[in-house]
Short mmCIF file of C-alpha atoms in Angstrom, two decimals:
data_model
loop_
_atom_site.label_atom_id
_atom_site.label_comp_id
_atom_site.label_asym_id
_atom_site.label_seq_id
_atom_site.Cartn_x
_atom_site.Cartn_y
_atom_site.Cartn_z
CA MET A 1 186.87 236.89 185.98
CA GLY A 2 189.74 237.46 184.55
CA PHE A 3 190.58 237.10 180.42
CA LEU A 4 192.64 233.88 180.59
CA PRO A 5 188.73 232.04 181.62
CA LEU A 6 186.57 234.65 179.20
CA LEU A 7 189.09 233.28 176.59
CA LEU A 8 188.59 229.85 176.54
CA CYS A 9 184.99 230.35 177.13
CA ALA A 10 184.77 232.45 173.67
CA ALA A 11 186.66 229.97 171.96
CA ALA A 12 184.37 226.91 172.53
CA ALA A 13 181.85 228.89 170.86
CA PHE A 14 183.83 228.37 167.63
CA GLY A 15 184.55 224.40 168.29
CA GLN A 16 180.94 223.48 169.19
CA GLY A 17 177.52 223.95 168.30
CA LEU A 18 174.01 226.26 168.70
CA GLU A 19 173.90 224.90 172.24
CA ASP A 20 176.47 227.15 173.62
CA LYS A 21 174.78 230.29 173.61
CA GLN A 22 176.54 231.85 176.70
CA ALA A 23 180.15 231.86 175.48
CA THR A 24 180.76 235.94 175.04
CA PHE A 25 183.29 237.93 173.20
CA PHE A 26 184.10 241.22 174.90
CA MET A 27 186.39 243.60 173.43
CA GLY A 28 188.35 246.53 174.34
CA ARG A 29 188.35 249.28 172.25
CA VAL A 30 192.21 251.38 173.60
CA LYS A 31 192.25 254.74 174.65
CA TYR A 32 196.22 255.35 174.81
CA SER A 33 198.52 258.36 175.03
CA SER A 34 196.83 261.15 173.96
CA ASN A 35 194.57 259.23 172.11
CA ASP A 36 190.86 258.56 172.77
CA GLY A 37 190.17 255.82 170.91
CA ASN A 38 187.86 257.51 168.48
CA ASP A 39 189.24 257.11 165.60
CA CYS A 40 187.63 255.21 162.83
CA GLY A 41 184.66 255.69 165.60
CA GLY A 42 182.96 252.72 164.38
CA VAL A 43 185.62 250.35 163.50
CA GLY A 44 184.92 248.49 166.69
CA GLN A 45 180.87 247.37 166.31
CA ASP A 46 182.11 246.31 162.99
CA LEU A 47 185.15 243.95 164.09
CA MET A 48 182.41 242.13 166.41
CA ARG A 49 179.34 242.13 163.50
CA LEU A 50 182.11 240.16 161.84
CA VAL A 51 182.87 237.79 164.44
CA SER A 52 179.09 237.16 165.59
CA ARG A 53 178.61 236.23 161.85
CA ALA A 54 180.68 233.56 162.16
CA SER A 55 180.33 231.50 165.57
CA THR A 56 177.70 231.26 168.41
CA LEU A 57 179.24 234.11 170.26
CA LYS A 58 177.19 236.52 172.55
CA ILE A 59 178.60 239.92 170.95
CA GLN A 60 178.99 242.44 173.92
CA GLU A 61 178.87 246.45 174.02
CA GLU A 62 182.88 246.83 173.29
CA ARG A 63 184.78 248.28 176.36
CA ARG A 64 185.74 252.13 175.80
CA LEU A 65 189.41 251.45 179.07
CA ARG A 66 192.63 252.76 179.37
CA LEU A 67 196.28 250.80 179.43
CA THR A 68 196.08 252.15 182.96
CA ASP A 69 192.51 250.62 183.73
CA PRO A 70 191.91 248.04 186.27
CA GLU A 71 188.93 246.63 183.41
CA LEU A 72 192.31 245.88 181.25
CA PHE A 73 192.77 242.82 182.84
CA GLU A 74 189.22 241.48 182.68
CA THR A 75 189.71 242.16 179.02
CA PRO A 76 191.12 239.30 176.64
CA PHE A 77 191.03 241.10 173.61
CA LEU A 78 191.92 244.89 172.88
CA PHE A 79 191.66 246.57 169.74
CA MET A 80 193.79 249.74 169.18
CA ASN A 81 194.13 252.13 166.29
CA GLY A 82 195.39 255.49 165.30
CA HIS A 83 196.83 257.58 162.49
CA ASN A 84 199.24 259.70 164.16
CA ASP A 85 202.49 259.06 166.29
CA PHE A 86 202.55 258.39 169.66
CA VAL A 87 204.96 256.90 172.89
CA LEU A 88 203.04 255.02 175.82
CA THR A 89 203.71 255.60 179.55
CA GLU A 90 205.92 253.85 181.64
CA THR A 91 202.64 252.55 183.59
CA GLU A 92 200.56 251.46 179.83
CA LEU A 93 203.63 249.42 179.51
CA ASP A 94 203.83 247.74 182.11
CA ASN A 95 200.49 246.96 182.14
CA LEU A 96 200.85 245.58 178.34
CA ARG A 97 203.28 243.63 179.59
CA LYS A 98 201.51 242.36 182.34
CA TYR A 99 197.99 241.79 180.12
CA LEU A 100 200.43 239.96 177.03
CA SER A 101 202.95 237.75 179.19
CA HIS A 102 199.26 236.36 180.99
CA GLY A 103 197.24 235.49 177.34
CA GLY A 104 195.89 238.62 176.28
CA PHE A 105 195.82 239.38 173.09
CA PHE A 106 196.02 243.18 171.49
CA PHE A 107 195.17 244.00 168.10
CA SER A 108 196.11 246.87 166.04
CA SER A 109 195.11 248.99 162.16
CA GLY A 110 196.50 251.02 160.94
CA CYS A 111 193.60 254.39 159.75
CA CYS A 112 193.55 254.98 156.28
CA THR A 113 196.97 254.05 155.25
CA SER A 114 199.24 256.82 157.23
CA PRO A 115 202.78 255.79 157.85
CA ALA A 116 202.54 257.78 161.66
CA PHE A 117 200.85 255.43 164.05
CA PRO A 118 202.72 252.04 162.28
CA LYS A 119 205.89 253.05 163.04
CA ALA A 120 204.97 254.14 166.20
CA TRP A 121 203.35 250.83 167.30
CA ARG A 122 205.92 249.16 165.98
CA ARG A 123 208.55 251.40 167.88
CA GLU A 124 206.59 251.01 170.88
CA MET A 125 205.62 247.62 171.04
CA GLY A 126 209.39 246.59 171.05
CA ARG A 127 209.86 248.22 174.44
CA ILE A 128 207.50 246.34 176.22
CA PHE A 129 209.87 242.61 176.22
CA SER A 130 214.29 243.09 176.70
CA THR A 131 214.33 240.39 174.20
CA GLU A 132 211.15 240.06 171.90
CA ARG A 133 210.62 243.02 168.14
CA VAL A 134 208.22 243.31 166.81
CA LYS A 135 208.58 241.35 163.00
CA PRO A 136 207.29 239.86 159.75
CA ILE A 137 204.42 237.36 160.48
CA PRO A 138 205.66 234.80 157.80
CA TYR A 139 202.08 233.76 155.04
CA ASP A 140 202.59 229.84 156.36
CA HIS A 141 201.69 231.02 159.89
CA LEU A 142 198.39 229.57 161.41
CA ILE A 143 196.85 233.07 162.06
CA TYR A 144 196.44 233.23 158.48
CA ARG A 145 194.63 230.34 157.83
CA SER A 146 192.73 230.58 161.42
CA PHE A 147 188.38 231.26 159.21
CA TYR A 148 190.04 231.59 156.17
CA LYS A 149 192.48 230.52 154.17
CA LEU A 150 194.44 232.87 152.90
CA GLU A 151 197.74 232.17 150.83
CA ARG A 152 198.63 235.56 150.34
CA ILE A 153 197.33 239.67 150.31
CA ARG A 154 198.53 242.09 148.03
CA CYS A 155 198.40 245.88 148.49
CA LEU A 156 195.76 247.71 146.15
CA ASN A 157 198.22 250.61 144.63
CA GLU A 158 201.21 248.86 145.15
CA PRO A 159 202.36 245.86 143.85
CA ARG A 160 203.64 244.14 146.53
CA ASP A 161 201.89 241.57 149.21
CA ILE A 162 200.96 242.70 153.05
CA GLN A 163 201.74 240.61 155.78
CA LEU A 164 200.84 241.67 159.89
CA ASP A 165 203.57 242.49 161.68
CA GLY A 166 203.50 240.37 165.05
CA LEU A 167 205.09 240.73 168.37
CA PHE A 168 205.72 237.40 169.96
CA TYR A 169 206.30 235.60 173.64
CA GLN A 170 207.73 232.93 175.14
CA GLY A 171 207.01 232.11 171.25
CA ASN A 172 203.56 233.32 171.41
CA LEU A 173 202.12 235.98 169.16
CA VAL A 174 200.22 237.65 171.48
CA ALA A 175 200.55 240.99 169.39
CA VAL A 176 199.69 241.94 165.62
CA MET A 177 199.21 244.99 163.66
CA CYS A 178 198.31 246.04 159.91
CA GLU A 179 199.87 248.89 157.91
CA ASP A 180 198.23 248.84 154.83
CA GLY A 181 194.87 250.38 156.42
CA LEU A 182 192.97 247.08 157.56
CA CYS A 183 189.80 248.79 160.53
CA CYS A 184 189.22 251.07 157.51
CA ALA A 185 189.11 248.00 154.97
CA PHE A 186 186.65 246.03 157.15
CA SER A 187 184.84 248.79 158.13
CA ALA A 188 184.56 251.96 155.91
CA ASN A 189 184.40 249.45 152.67
CA ASN A 190 188.13 251.24 152.02
CA THR A 191 186.11 254.87 151.23
CA CYS A 192 188.73 256.34 153.16
CA ASN A 193 190.95 254.61 151.79
CA GLU A 194 190.82 255.98 148.26
CA GLY A 195 191.84 252.33 146.34
CA LYS A 196 195.40 251.55 149.02
CA GLY A 197 195.83 249.29 150.88
CA VAL A 198 193.63 246.51 152.30
CA SER A 199 191.07 245.15 149.56
CA PRO A 200 187.43 245.39 151.26
CA GLU A 201 187.01 241.35 150.78
CA ASP A 202 190.45 240.66 152.42
CA GLY A 203 190.33 243.16 154.64
CA GLN A 204 186.59 241.27 156.30
CA LYS A 205 188.68 237.73 155.80
CA LEU A 206 191.75 239.33 157.65
CA ALA A 207 190.30 240.50 160.64
CA LEU A 208 188.17 237.37 161.39
CA ASN A 209 191.30 235.30 161.03
CA ILE A 210 192.98 237.48 163.51
CA ALA A 211 189.69 237.53 165.78
CA VAL A 212 189.18 233.64 165.68
CA TYR A 213 192.51 232.91 166.48
CA ALA A 214 193.34 235.37 169.46
CA LEU A 215 189.94 233.21 171.09
CA THR A 216 191.49 230.10 169.90
CA HIS A 217 195.01 229.88 170.63
#
């Protein structure tokens, strides 16, 4: 089963009642470059629990995979996080290009408000499509109201709003990243962020919005 049918199956669980017991949420936890995919280790399972509480989806174990694995193309939703700089290989970029241009969705989060990962993510995602660059997603985008209505998200330690960064392909949002420790907020109750970045409440809402958006668009 390819990832487009899987996405359609999963999306149905948000629009149907309890009779839809078989829809399944598959999530790939990405190993990339020299990263083993274990930063903030429990974040993948916590993300799937958020989705489970808001839907009738059957939640599977997260899949740990590399961007070079054939299973990538059977996994409609990818999650990636980290603390450090990274550089993707040409093979990783080629696979992501094919994956994102055929309906896959890629959600990423910097860990612990470390600036190195977001900077690298913007640079590397900008290498995927020759005519597309990463840009801030404005608050009028549907991703901020796909489940919860989020009119603004305030940073805990700075006088500014937090916006997601996105990569678009032919007008469709295919990859999303939050630099402000989003994974720490929804998974670790922000304990490792020490009052920085996204609040735990906003983090859970924003993460769920991203997942719901991915599964319904």
